[in-house]
mmCIF file of C-alpha atoms in Angstrom:
data_model
loop_
_atom_site.group_PDB
_atom_site.id
_atom_site.type_symbol
_atom_site.label_atom_id
_atom_site.label_comp_id
_atom_site.label_asym_id
_atom_site.label_seq_id
_atom_site.Cartn_x
_atom_site.Cartn_y
_atom_site.Cartn_z
ATOM 1 C CA MET A 4 -10.889 32.522 -7.546
ATOM 2 C CA LYS A 5 -13.541 33.294 -4.909
ATOM 3 C CA ILE A 6 -12.089 34.753 -1.398
ATOM 4 C CA LEU A 7 -14.189 33.277 1.612
ATOM 5 C CA SER A 8 -11.764 35.279 4.358
ATOM 6 C CA HIS A 9 -8.954 36.556 4.867
ATOM 7 C CA SER A 10 -6.758 37.997 8.500
ATOM 8 C CA TYR A 11 -3.741 39.903 8.983
ATOM 9 C CA GLN A 12 -0.962 38.014 10.226
ATOM 10 C CA LYS A 13 3.073 39.495 11.147
ATOM 11 C CA ARG A 14 5.022 41.035 9.173
ATOM 12 C CA GLY A 15 2.373 42.459 6.307
ATOM 13 C CA GLY A 16 1.583 38.946 5.697
ATOM 14 C CA ILE A 17 -2.359 37.929 5.147
ATOM 15 C CA GLU A 18 -3.533 34.632 5.248
ATOM 16 C CA PHE A 19 -6.782 33.900 2.672
ATOM 17 C CA VAL A 20 -9.303 31.143 2.483
ATOM 18 C CA PHE A 21 -10.599 30.496 -0.852
ATOM 19 C CA ALA A 22 -13.834 28.380 -2.025
ATOM 20 C CA GLU A 23 -11.891 26.259 -4.107
ATOM 21 C CA PHE A 24 -9.768 24.961 -1.008
ATOM 22 C CA PRO A 25 -12.247 25.754 2.181
ATOM 23 C CA ASN A 26 -10.094 23.720 4.173
ATOM 24 C CA SER A 27 -6.398 25.372 3.457
ATOM 25 C CA LYS A 28 -4.934 28.581 4.449
ATOM 26 C CA ALA A 29 -3.007 30.493 1.851
ATOM 27 C CA LEU A 30 0.012 33.042 3.229
ATOM 28 C CA LEU A 31 0.805 36.065 0.950
ATOM 29 C CA VAL A 32 2.893 38.494 1.396
ATOM 30 C CA PRO A 33 3.681 41.619 0.159
ATOM 31 C CA ILE A 34 6.998 42.192 -1.965
ATOM 32 C CA LYS A 35 7.822 45.695 -3.711
ATOM 33 C CA LYS A 36 4.620 46.775 -4.731
ATOM 34 C CA TYR A 37 2.230 43.182 -4.728
ATOM 35 C CA TYR A 38 1.363 40.420 -3.336
ATOM 36 C CA PHE A 39 2.504 36.798 -3.972
ATOM 37 C CA VAL A 40 1.961 32.952 -2.103
ATOM 38 C CA LYS A 41 4.602 32.159 0.362
ATOM 39 C CA SER A 42 3.169 28.875 1.721
ATOM 40 C CA VAL A 43 -0.132 27.269 1.408
ATOM 41 C CA ARG A 44 -1.089 25.367 4.928
ATOM 42 C CA TRP A 45 -2.595 22.718 2.307
ATOM 43 C CA SER A 46 -5.765 20.047 3.529
ATOM 44 C CA VAL A 47 -6.433 16.530 2.824
ATOM 45 C CA GLU A 48 -9.955 17.455 2.369
ATOM 46 C CA ASP A 49 -8.930 19.786 -0.781
ATOM 47 C CA PRO A 50 -8.024 18.707 -3.998
ATOM 48 C CA PRO A 51 -4.577 19.509 -5.020
ATOM 49 C CA VAL A 52 -3.028 22.899 -5.653
ATOM 50 C CA THR A 53 -1.558 23.098 -8.705
ATOM 51 C CA ARG A 54 1.094 26.262 -9.863
ATOM 52 C CA GLN A 55 -2.058 27.756 -11.947
ATOM 53 C CA ASP A 56 -4.256 28.022 -8.492
ATOM 54 C CA LEU A 57 -1.419 29.982 -7.119
ATOM 55 C CA GLU A 58 -1.976 32.219 -10.001
ATOM 56 C CA LYS A 59 -5.493 32.769 -9.523
ATOM 57 C CA MET A 60 -4.836 33.401 -6.130
ATOM 58 C CA GLU A 61 -2.546 36.000 -6.604
ATOM 59 C CA LEU A 62 -4.774 37.662 -9.176
ATOM 60 C CA ALA A 63 -7.524 37.723 -6.980
ATOM 61 C CA VAL A 64 -5.449 39.178 -3.891
ATOM 62 C CA ASN A 65 -4.154 41.496 -5.421
ATOM 63 C CA ASP A 66 -7.447 42.813 -7.143
ATOM 64 C CA LEU A 67 -8.706 42.805 -3.503
ATOM 65 C CA MET A 68 -5.834 44.718 -2.406
ATOM 66 C CA GLY A 69 -5.565 47.308 -4.825
ATOM 67 C CA THR A 70 -2.408 46.232 -6.562
ATOM 68 C CA ILE A 71 -3.226 44.402 -9.434
ATOM 69 C CA ASP A 72 -1.355 46.708 -11.655
ATOM 70 C CA SER A 73 2.087 46.017 -10.017
ATOM 71 C CA TYR A 74 1.230 42.472 -9.630
ATOM 72 C CA LYS A 75 0.972 42.673 -13.634
ATOM 73 C CA GLN A 76 3.782 44.490 -14.279
ATOM 74 C CA ARG A 77 6.202 42.210 -12.724
ATOM 75 C CA ILE A 78 9.034 40.488 -14.364
ATOM 76 C CA HIS A 79 8.032 37.354 -15.118
ATOM 77 C CA PRO A 80 10.942 34.675 -15.411
ATOM 78 C CA ASP A 81 10.345 34.023 -19.064
ATOM 79 C CA SER A 82 10.464 37.876 -20.231
ATOM 80 C CA TYR A 83 14.200 37.799 -19.890
ATOM 81 C CA LEU A 84 14.831 35.232 -21.961
ATOM 82 C CA LYS A 85 12.506 37.299 -24.536
ATOM 83 C CA LYS A 86 15.161 40.377 -24.434
ATOM 84 C CA TYR A 87 18.014 37.917 -25.851
#
């Protein structure tokens, strides 16, 4: 997913605009050592944002910020079930 622009917000959050959703703004915030989507100010001019789109946004941002390794090593809800 291509990042068109970003701007830094209070408390470490970063607001991004993506090419697939040029009229919507996604706020990503740091947790531990990676960034995740906190909210999306969606515009009706853009297509609906799916769960897969949110993951693509997180991948693109973490790659840009140099935290992709930490993002990929995060605990995924399904991984807990696989242990038992």
